[in-house]
Amino acid sequence: VFTGRANCPYYAKAELLAYYLQANLPDFRVHKITKHPDEWEEWLRDICERNGWEHKHSPIIWRELVDRGGKGLLLGGINDFLEYAQRYYGITSPMLSEEMLAIAEENLQAHLETEKEEEEIKGLINPLQIWITSASAPTCYHLIPLLANGKVFGMTTEISIHLLDTEQFDQVLCGVVMEAEDMAFPLLRSIAKHTKMEEAFLEADVIVVLDDILFKHEAPRLEDCVRELSDTCRVYAALIEKNAKSGVRVIAAGKTFVNLKALMIKTYGPSIKPENIIALATFWESAAKGMLARKLNVNAAGVKDVIIWGNVTGWSYIDFSHARVYGFDSAVWGPPDFSRPLCNVIHNSCSADKICSEFLSARSSVNSQKYHGVGMSPAHAVATILRYWYQGSPPGEIVSVGILSEGQFCVPEGIVFSMPVRFHDGIWEVMTDLEINETTQEVLRLLSHDLVQEKLVALRKIREMRPYK
């Protein structure tokens, strides 16, 4: 048995000599273990402690009756193996240093490819566990095909979808499950309904929270909304900590108090990684792009880098100062990747100030909700963010997400605030290098004050409530 770092030239030399012995000796067998360079030190330490060996370098070689479970007999490193082969079989290795380095590089590439294949196979064997709350909502109905078609998590990753709602929607969930099964998605391993809260979020990799507050009055008090929302988030957070995987990713979506939902889940679930809880702002980002596209008579996909600041479903500011337009019909044309700043293509009747004024206040933001559907667009927004989270956002493109502020753009720490980010390698990072003008900075200060007050009300209500058991 011999093992070593995948990029170790001495391991490459031992490997070829061992294969030569195996090919020429009838009872000589080789068992090879290749480790990634980043994993080697820890693996070597563990194997030595387990067997009581002293060895510090790559490779490490020992004799063992692998098929009989025998205890390993340490030979040592490359020099010990060369001496062993010379003494017992009269064979040595004439390999030159250049050859060793070349083979070591090939070994590393082969190891990385093998790891990638194993991850893909693992994705098929162990599907991602996706949980959707308030699953009777139309958004969930439209979301399932988007998650199961392979574009969100990759064409080699199977998923299992879990629909969570109350017992009164049991028949609705049954219908959704049957319809999804009948569609025979190749990557949908299973879909199940759940109406018992204690089952929620078992082994969850992704949780999409669609719960909304149904307003009983035209102007409900903030304290009443917070109390109702707090009950739900308190239960969810405790179950996430208890049942979900440690790296679970949570998306707070919906039409009401999205920022506050994300904040309260984090408050009630302190062990949940804060970077894994986000508030969905993509819905309004897409709506703003669609409005611009209609005014400019371009494809909505050609409008990029619109930013949503602040409270996604409350006081928010839609910033067009960084927006760019592709495919605009004018005297200036270029290749498909050619774009122009929005300020260079709008006309007097469609000024940036006029466009911004349509979204600047909470009143215009709330009023605009009645012009949007309640299913397809929010579902597409959820699927888009999940795709970016797992596969990365388009290079150079701005994406708006509500995240727990750490003081970026002078926004107070500890509130969930929508701001520009980019996704890569399974994480997101705030685009702090983005320049914002004085007007935007002043708006951010006002939006921050609104969210700070909302947070204070929430914390006061949390202190007044009896701890969840």
Coordinates of C-alpha atoms in Angstrom, one line a residue:
V1 CA 0.0 0.0 0.0
F2 CA 1.5 3.3 -0.9
T3 CA 0.0 6.8 -0.7
G4 CA 1.1 10.4 -1.1
R5 CA 0.4 13.9 -2.3
A6 CA -1.1 13.9 -5.8
N7 CA 1.6 16.3 -7.0
C8 CA 4.6 14.7 -5.2
P9 CA 7.3 13.6 -7.7
Y10 CA 8.6 11.0 -5.2
Y11 CA 5.1 9.5 -5.1
A12 CA 5.1 9.4 -8.9
K13 CA 8.5 7.5 -8.8
A14 CA 7.2 5.0 -6.3
E15 CA 4.0 4.5 -8.2
L16 CA 5.7 3.5 -11.5
L17 CA 8.1 1.2 -9.7
A18 CA 5.2 -0.5 -7.9
Y19 CA 3.3 -0.9 -11.1
Y20 CA 6.3 -2.5 -12.7
L21 CA 6.7 -5.0 -9.9
Q22 CA 3.0 -5.8 -10.1
A23 CA 3.2 -6.4 -13.8
N24 CA 6.2 -8.7 -13.5
L25 CA 5.6 -10.6 -10.2
P26 CA 2.7 -13.0 -10.0
D27 CA 1.9 -12.4 -6.3
F28 CA 2.8 -8.7 -6.0
R29 CA -0.3 -6.4 -5.6
V30 CA -0.5 -2.7 -5.3
H31 CA -3.1 -0.6 -3.5
K32 CA -2.8 3.1 -4.2
I33 CA -4.2 6.1 -2.2
T34 CA -3.8 9.5 -3.7
K35 CA -4.5 12.6 -1.5
H36 CA -5.1 16.2 -2.5
P37 CA -2.1 18.4 -1.4
D38 CA -4.4 20.4 1.0
E39 CA -5.6 17.2 2.7
W40 CA -2.2 15.4 2.9
E41 CA -0.8 16.6 6.2
E42 CA -4.0 15.9 8.2
W43 CA -4.4 12.5 6.5
L44 CA -0.8 11.5 7.2
R45 CA -1.1 12.6 10.8
D46 CA -4.2 10.5 11.3
I47 CA -2.9 7.3 9.7
C48 CA 0.3 7.5 11.7
E49 CA -1.5 8.0 15.0
R50 CA -3.9 5.2 14.2
N51 CA -1.0 2.7 13.5
G52 CA 1.6 4.1 15.9
W53 CA 4.0 5.1 13.0
E54 CA 6.6 7.9 12.7
H55 CA 6.6 9.4 9.3
K56 CA 6.5 13.0 8.0
H57 CA 6.9 13.1 4.3
S58 CA 5.2 12.0 1.0
P59 CA 5.0 9.2 0.1
I60 CA 4.3 6.7 2.9
I61 CA 4.5 3.0 2.0
W62 CA 3.6 -0.1 4.0
R63 CA 3.0 -3.8 3.6
E64 CA -0.5 -5.1 4.4
L65 CA -2.7 -8.0 3.6
V66 CA -5.5 -5.7 2.5
D67 CA -8.0 -8.4 1.7
R68 CA -7.5 -10.0 5.0
G69 CA -7.5 -7.0 7.3
G70 CA -4.0 -7.5 8.4
K71 CA -2.1 -4.8 10.4
G72 CA 0.2 -2.6 8.3
L73 CA 4.0 -3.0 8.4
L74 CA 5.6 0.3 7.7
L75 CA 8.3 0.4 5.1
G76 CA 8.9 4.1 5.0
G77 CA 9.3 6.6 2.2
I78 CA 10.7 6.5 -1.3
N79 CA 14.2 5.6 -0.3
D80 CA 13.0 2.8 1.9
F81 CA 10.8 1.4 -1.0
L82 CA 13.7 1.6 -3.5
E83 CA 15.9 -0.2 -1.1
Y84 CA 13.2 -2.8 -0.5
A85 CA 12.7 -3.4 -4.2
Q86 CA 16.5 -3.7 -4.8
R87 CA 17.1 -6.1 -1.9
Y88 CA 14.2 -8.5 -2.6
Y89 CA 13.8 -8.3 -6.4
G90 CA 17.0 -6.7 -7.7
I91 CA 15.0 -4.0 -9.4
T92 CA 15.4 -0.2 -9.1
S93 CA 14.0 2.9 -10.7
P94 CA 16.1 4.9 -13.2
M95 CA 13.5 7.7 -13.5
L96 CA 15.0 11.2 -13.9
S97 CA 13.8 14.3 -12.0
E98 CA 12.2 15.9 -15.1
E99 CA 10.1 12.7 -15.6
M100 CA 9.1 12.6 -11.9
L101 CA 7.9 16.2 -12.1
A102 CA 5.9 15.7 -15.3
I103 CA 4.2 12.6 -13.9
A104 CA 3.5 14.4 -10.7
E105 CA 1.7 17.1 -12.6
E106 CA -0.3 14.5 -14.5
N107 CA -1.2 12.8 -11.2
L108 CA -2.6 16.0 -9.8
Q109 CA -4.7 16.7 -12.8
A110 CA -6.0 13.1 -12.8
H111 CA -6.8 13.4 -9.1
L112 CA -8.7 16.6 -9.5
E113 CA -10.8 15.1 -12.4
T114 CA -11.5 12.0 -10.3
E115 CA -12.7 14.2 -7.4
K116 CA -15.0 16.1 -9.7
E117 CA -16.4 12.9 -11.0
E118 CA -17.0 11.6 -7.5
E119 CA -18.8 14.8 -6.6
E120 CA -21.1 14.4 -9.6
I121 CA -21.8 10.8 -8.7
K122 CA -22.4 11.8 -5.0
G123 CA -24.9 14.4 -6.3
L124 CA -26.8 11.6 -8.0
I125 CA -26.6 9.3 -5.0
N126 CA -27.3 12.0 -2.4
P127 CA -29.8 14.5 -3.8
L128 CA -30.0 18.0 -2.6
Q129 CA -32.8 18.4 0.0
I130 CA -34.9 21.5 -0.9
W131 CA -37.6 22.6 1.5
I132 CA -40.3 25.2 0.6
T133 CA -42.5 26.6 3.3
S134 CA -46.1 27.9 2.7
A135 CA -45.9 25.5 -0.3
S136 CA -49.6 26.0 -1.2
A137 CA -48.7 29.4 -2.6
P138 CA -48.8 29.9 -6.4
T139 CA -45.1 30.8 -6.3
C140 CA -44.2 27.3 -5.2
Y141 CA -46.3 25.8 -8.0
H142 CA -44.3 27.7 -10.5
L143 CA -41.0 27.2 -8.7
I144 CA -40.9 23.4 -8.8
P145 CA -40.3 23.0 -12.6
L146 CA -37.6 25.6 -12.5
L147 CA -35.7 23.8 -9.7
A148 CA -36.1 20.4 -11.4
N149 CA -35.0 21.2 -14.9
G150 CA -31.3 21.1 -14.0
K151 CA -30.5 24.7 -14.8
V152 CA -30.4 25.8 -11.2
F153 CA -28.2 23.3 -9.5
G154 CA -26.5 21.7 -12.5
M155 CA -27.4 18.9 -15.0
T156 CA -25.8 16.2 -12.8
T157 CA -27.3 17.1 -9.5
E158 CA -30.5 15.4 -8.4
I159 CA -32.9 17.0 -5.9
S160 CA -35.6 16.1 -3.5
I161 CA -38.3 18.7 -2.9
H162 CA -40.2 18.9 0.4
L163 CA -43.4 20.9 0.5
L164 CA -44.3 22.3 4.0
D165 CA -47.7 23.8 4.9
T166 CA -50.5 23.4 7.4
E167 CA -53.0 20.6 7.3
Q168 CA -55.8 22.7 5.8
F169 CA -53.7 22.7 2.5
D170 CA -53.1 19.0 2.6
Q171 CA -55.2 18.3 -0.6
V172 CA -53.5 21.2 -2.4
L173 CA -50.1 19.7 -1.6
C174 CA -51.2 16.3 -2.7
G175 CA -52.2 17.7 -6.1
V176 CA -48.9 19.5 -6.5
V177 CA -47.0 16.3 -5.6
M178 CA -48.9 14.2 -8.1
E179 CA -48.5 16.7 -10.9
A180 CA -44.7 17.0 -10.3
E181 CA -44.4 13.2 -10.3
D182 CA -46.4 13.0 -13.6
M183 CA -44.0 15.4 -15.3
A184 CA -41.1 12.8 -14.8
F185 CA -38.3 15.3 -14.4
P186 CA -35.0 13.4 -14.8
L187 CA -33.3 15.2 -11.8
L188 CA -36.2 15.1 -9.4
R189 CA -35.5 12.1 -7.2
S190 CA -38.5 12.6 -5.0
I191 CA -41.1 15.1 -3.9
A192 CA -43.1 14.9 -0.7
K193 CA -45.6 16.9 1.3
H194 CA -45.3 17.7 5.0
T195 CA -47.9 19.1 7.4
K196 CA -46.3 18.1 10.7
M197 CA -44.0 20.9 11.9
E198 CA -41.7 18.5 13.8
E199 CA -40.7 17.0 10.4
A200 CA -39.6 20.3 8.9
F201 CA -36.2 20.9 7.4
L202 CA -34.8 17.4 8.0
E203 CA -31.3 17.3 6.3
A204 CA -32.2 20.5 4.4
D205 CA -29.6 21.9 2.0
V206 CA -31.8 24.8 0.9
I207 CA -34.9 26.4 2.5
V208 CA -37.2 28.8 0.7
V209 CA -39.4 30.7 3.1
L210 CA -42.5 31.9 1.3
D211 CA -44.7 32.7 4.3
D212 CA -46.5 36.1 4.2
I213 CA -48.6 38.1 6.6
L214 CA -52.2 38.4 5.5
F215 CA -53.2 42.0 6.4
K216 CA -56.6 42.1 8.1
H217 CA -56.8 45.9 8.1
E218 CA -55.8 48.5 5.5
A219 CA -53.1 49.9 7.7
P220 CA -51.9 47.2 10.2
R221 CA -49.8 48.2 13.1
L222 CA -46.1 47.3 12.8
E223 CA -46.2 45.8 16.3
D224 CA -49.0 43.4 15.2
C225 CA -47.1 42.3 12.1
V226 CA -43.9 41.8 14.0
R227 CA -45.7 39.7 16.6
E228 CA -47.3 37.4 13.9
L229 CA -44.0 37.1 12.0
S230 CA -42.0 36.5 15.1
D231 CA -44.1 33.4 16.0
T232 CA -43.4 31.8 12.6
C233 CA -39.7 32.7 12.5
R234 CA -39.1 31.5 16.0
V235 CA -40.5 28.0 15.2
Y236 CA -38.6 27.9 11.9
A237 CA -35.3 28.9 13.3
A238 CA -35.4 26.3 16.1
L239 CA -36.2 23.6 13.6
I240 CA -33.5 24.7 11.2
E241 CA -30.9 24.5 13.9
K242 CA -32.2 21.1 15.0
N243 CA -32.9 19.4 11.7
A244 CA -31.1 21.1 8.8
K245 CA -27.5 20.6 7.7
S246 CA -24.9 23.0 9.1
G247 CA -24.4 24.7 5.8
V248 CA -28.1 25.1 5.0
R249 CA -28.9 28.1 2.7
V250 CA -32.1 30.1 3.6
I251 CA -33.9 32.5 1.2
A252 CA -36.5 34.7 2.7
A253 CA -39.0 35.6 -0.1
G254 CA -42.6 36.8 -0.3
K255 CA -44.5 40.0 -0.5
T256 CA -44.3 41.3 3.0
F257 CA -41.5 42.0 5.5
V258 CA -38.8 40.0 3.6
N259 CA -35.9 41.8 5.3
L260 CA -37.4 41.3 8.7
K261 CA -38.0 37.6 8.1
A262 CA -34.4 37.1 7.3
L263 CA -33.3 39.1 10.3
M264 CA -35.6 37.3 12.7
I265 CA -34.6 33.8 11.5
K266 CA -31.0 34.8 12.2
T267 CA -31.9 36.3 15.6
Y268 CA -33.8 33.2 16.7
G269 CA -31.2 30.8 15.1
P270 CA -27.8 32.1 16.2
S271 CA -26.0 28.9 15.0
I272 CA -27.2 29.5 11.4
K273 CA -24.4 31.1 9.4
P274 CA -25.4 34.7 8.7
E275 CA -23.9 34.6 5.2
N276 CA -26.3 31.8 4.4
I277 CA -29.5 33.8 5.1
I278 CA -30.5 36.3 2.4
A279 CA -33.6 38.3 1.5
L280 CA -34.8 38.1 -2.1
A281 CA -34.7 41.4 -4.0
T282 CA -34.4 40.0 -7.5
F283 CA -38.2 40.2 -8.0
W284 CA -38.2 44.0 -7.8
E285 CA -34.9 44.2 -9.7
S286 CA -36.5 42.3 -12.6
A287 CA -39.6 44.5 -12.4
A288 CA -37.5 47.6 -12.7
K289 CA -35.6 46.2 -15.7
G290 CA -38.9 45.3 -17.3
M291 CA -40.2 48.8 -16.9
L292 CA -37.0 50.3 -18.4
A293 CA -37.2 47.8 -21.3
R294 CA -40.7 48.9 -22.1
K295 CA -39.8 52.6 -22.0
L296 CA -36.7 52.0 -24.2
N297 CA -38.3 49.4 -26.5
V298 CA -35.5 46.8 -25.8
N299 CA -35.5 43.3 -24.6
A300 CA -35.7 43.2 -20.8
A301 CA -32.6 40.9 -20.7
G302 CA -30.7 43.7 -22.3
V303 CA -31.0 45.9 -19.1
K304 CA -28.3 45.3 -16.6
D305 CA -27.0 46.6 -13.3
V306 CA -30.1 48.0 -11.7
I307 CA -29.6 48.1 -7.9
I308 CA -32.3 47.6 -5.2
W309 CA -31.3 49.4 -1.9
G310 CA -32.8 49.0 1.5
N311 CA -36.0 47.2 2.5
V312 CA -37.1 45.0 -0.3
T313 CA -40.8 45.0 0.5
G314 CA -40.9 48.4 2.2
W315 CA -38.9 51.6 1.9
S316 CA -36.6 50.8 -0.9
Y317 CA -34.7 52.8 -3.6
I318 CA -34.2 51.5 -7.1
D319 CA -30.9 52.9 -8.4
F320 CA -30.4 53.3 -12.1
S321 CA -27.1 55.3 -11.9
H322 CA -25.1 52.2 -12.8
A323 CA -27.6 50.7 -15.3
R324 CA -26.4 49.7 -18.8
V325 CA -28.5 48.9 -21.9
Y326 CA -27.6 46.3 -24.5
G327 CA -29.2 46.1 -28.0
F328 CA -30.6 49.6 -28.0
D329 CA -31.8 50.7 -31.4
S330 CA -29.9 53.9 -32.2
A331 CA -27.2 55.4 -34.5
V332 CA -24.5 53.8 -32.5
W333 CA -24.2 50.0 -32.8
G334 CA -21.6 47.4 -31.7
P335 CA -21.0 43.7 -31.1
P336 CA -23.4 41.7 -28.9
D337 CA -21.4 42.5 -25.8
F338 CA -21.5 46.3 -26.5
S339 CA -23.6 48.3 -24.0
R340 CA -24.3 51.9 -23.2
P341 CA -24.9 53.6 -19.9
L342 CA -28.6 54.2 -19.3
C343 CA -28.1 58.0 -19.0
N344 CA -26.8 58.0 -22.6
V345 CA -29.9 56.4 -24.2
I346 CA -32.8 57.9 -22.3
H347 CA -34.6 60.9 -23.7
N348 CA -36.1 63.9 -22.0
S349 CA -39.5 62.3 -21.7
C350 CA -37.9 59.3 -20.0
S351 CA -35.3 60.9 -17.8
A352 CA -33.4 59.0 -15.1
D353 CA -34.9 61.3 -12.4
K354 CA -38.4 60.6 -13.6
I355 CA -37.8 56.9 -13.7
C356 CA -36.3 56.9 -10.2
S357 CA -39.2 58.9 -8.8
E358 CA -41.5 56.1 -9.7
F359 CA -39.7 53.8 -7.2
L360 CA -38.3 56.2 -4.7
S361 CA -41.0 56.1 -2.0
A362 CA -42.6 53.2 -0.2
R363 CA -46.0 54.3 -1.5
S364 CA -45.0 53.9 -5.2
S365 CA -43.3 50.6 -4.4
V366 CA -46.4 49.2 -2.6
N367 CA -48.8 50.5 -5.3
S368 CA -46.7 48.8 -8.0
Q369 CA -47.3 45.4 -6.5
K370 CA -50.8 45.2 -7.9
Y371 CA -49.4 45.2 -11.4
H372 CA -47.4 42.1 -10.9
G373 CA -48.4 38.4 -10.8
V374 CA -48.2 36.3 -7.7
G375 CA -46.5 33.2 -9.1
M376 CA -44.3 33.2 -12.2
S377 CA -42.1 36.2 -11.5
P378 CA -41.3 35.5 -7.8
A379 CA -40.6 31.9 -8.7
H380 CA -38.2 32.9 -11.4
A381 CA -36.5 35.3 -9.0
V382 CA -36.0 32.5 -6.4
A383 CA -34.6 30.1 -9.1
T384 CA -32.3 32.8 -10.4
I385 CA -30.7 33.6 -7.1
L386 CA -30.3 29.9 -6.3
R387 CA -28.6 29.4 -9.7
Y388 CA -26.2 32.3 -9.0
W389 CA -25.5 31.0 -5.5
Y390 CA -24.6 27.5 -6.8
Q391 CA -23.1 28.4 -10.1
G392 CA -22.0 32.0 -9.9
S393 CA -23.6 35.2 -11.3
P394 CA -22.6 36.5 -14.8
P395 CA -19.2 38.0 -14.7
G396 CA -19.2 41.8 -14.0
E397 CA -23.0 41.9 -13.4
I398 CA -24.6 43.4 -10.4
V399 CA -27.1 41.4 -8.3
S400 CA -29.2 42.9 -5.5
V401 CA -29.6 40.8 -2.3
G402 CA -30.8 41.6 1.2
I403 CA -27.9 40.6 3.5
L404 CA -26.9 41.2 7.1
S405 CA -25.0 44.4 7.0
E406 CA -21.5 44.7 8.3
G407 CA -21.2 48.4 7.7
Q408 CA -20.8 48.4 4.0
F409 CA -21.7 51.7 2.3
C410 CA -22.0 53.2 5.8
V411 CA -25.2 51.2 6.4
P412 CA -25.5 50.4 10.1
E413 CA -24.4 46.9 11.2
G414 CA -26.9 44.3 12.2
I415 CA -29.8 45.1 9.9
V416 CA -30.8 43.1 6.7
F417 CA -30.3 45.6 3.9
S418 CA -30.5 45.1 0.2
M419 CA -27.3 46.0 -1.6
P420 CA -25.2 45.0 -4.7
V421 CA -23.4 41.7 -4.6
R422 CA -21.7 39.2 -6.9
F423 CA -21.9 35.4 -6.5
H424 CA -18.9 33.1 -7.1
D425 CA -17.7 29.7 -5.8
G426 CA -20.8 29.1 -3.8
I427 CA -20.6 32.4 -1.9
W428 CA -21.5 36.0 -2.3
E429 CA -19.5 39.2 -1.7
V430 CA -20.7 42.8 -1.5
M431 CA -19.4 45.0 -4.3
T432 CA -17.9 47.6 -2.0
D433 CA -15.7 49.0 -4.8
L434 CA -18.9 50.4 -6.4
E435 CA -19.0 54.2 -6.3
I436 CA -22.2 55.8 -5.2
N437 CA -23.1 59.5 -5.4
E438 CA -24.1 61.8 -2.6
T439 CA -27.8 61.6 -3.5
T440 CA -27.7 57.8 -3.2
Q441 CA -25.8 58.0 0.1
E442 CA -28.4 60.3 1.6
V443 CA -31.2 57.9 0.5
L444 CA -29.3 55.0 2.1
R445 CA -29.1 56.9 5.4
L446 CA -32.9 57.4 5.4
L447 CA -33.6 53.8 4.4
S448 CA -31.2 52.6 7.1
H449 CA -33.1 54.6 9.8
D450 CA -36.3 52.9 8.7
L451 CA -34.9 49.4 9.0
V452 CA -33.2 50.2 12.3
Q453 CA -36.5 51.3 13.8
E454 CA -38.2 48.1 12.4
K455 CA -35.4 46.1 14.1
L456 CA -35.9 47.8 17.4
V457 CA -39.6 47.1 17.4
A458 CA -38.8 43.4 16.5
L459 CA -36.3 43.1 19.3
R460 CA -38.7 44.6 21.8
K461 CA -41.4 42.2 20.9
I462 CA -38.9 39.3 21.1
R463 CA -38.0 40.3 24.6
E464 CA -41.6 40.4 25.6
M465 CA -42.4 37.0 24.3
R466 CA -41.9 33.8 26.2
P467 CA -38.9 31.8 25.0
Y468 CA -39.7 29.0 22.5
K469 CA -39.5 25.5 24.0

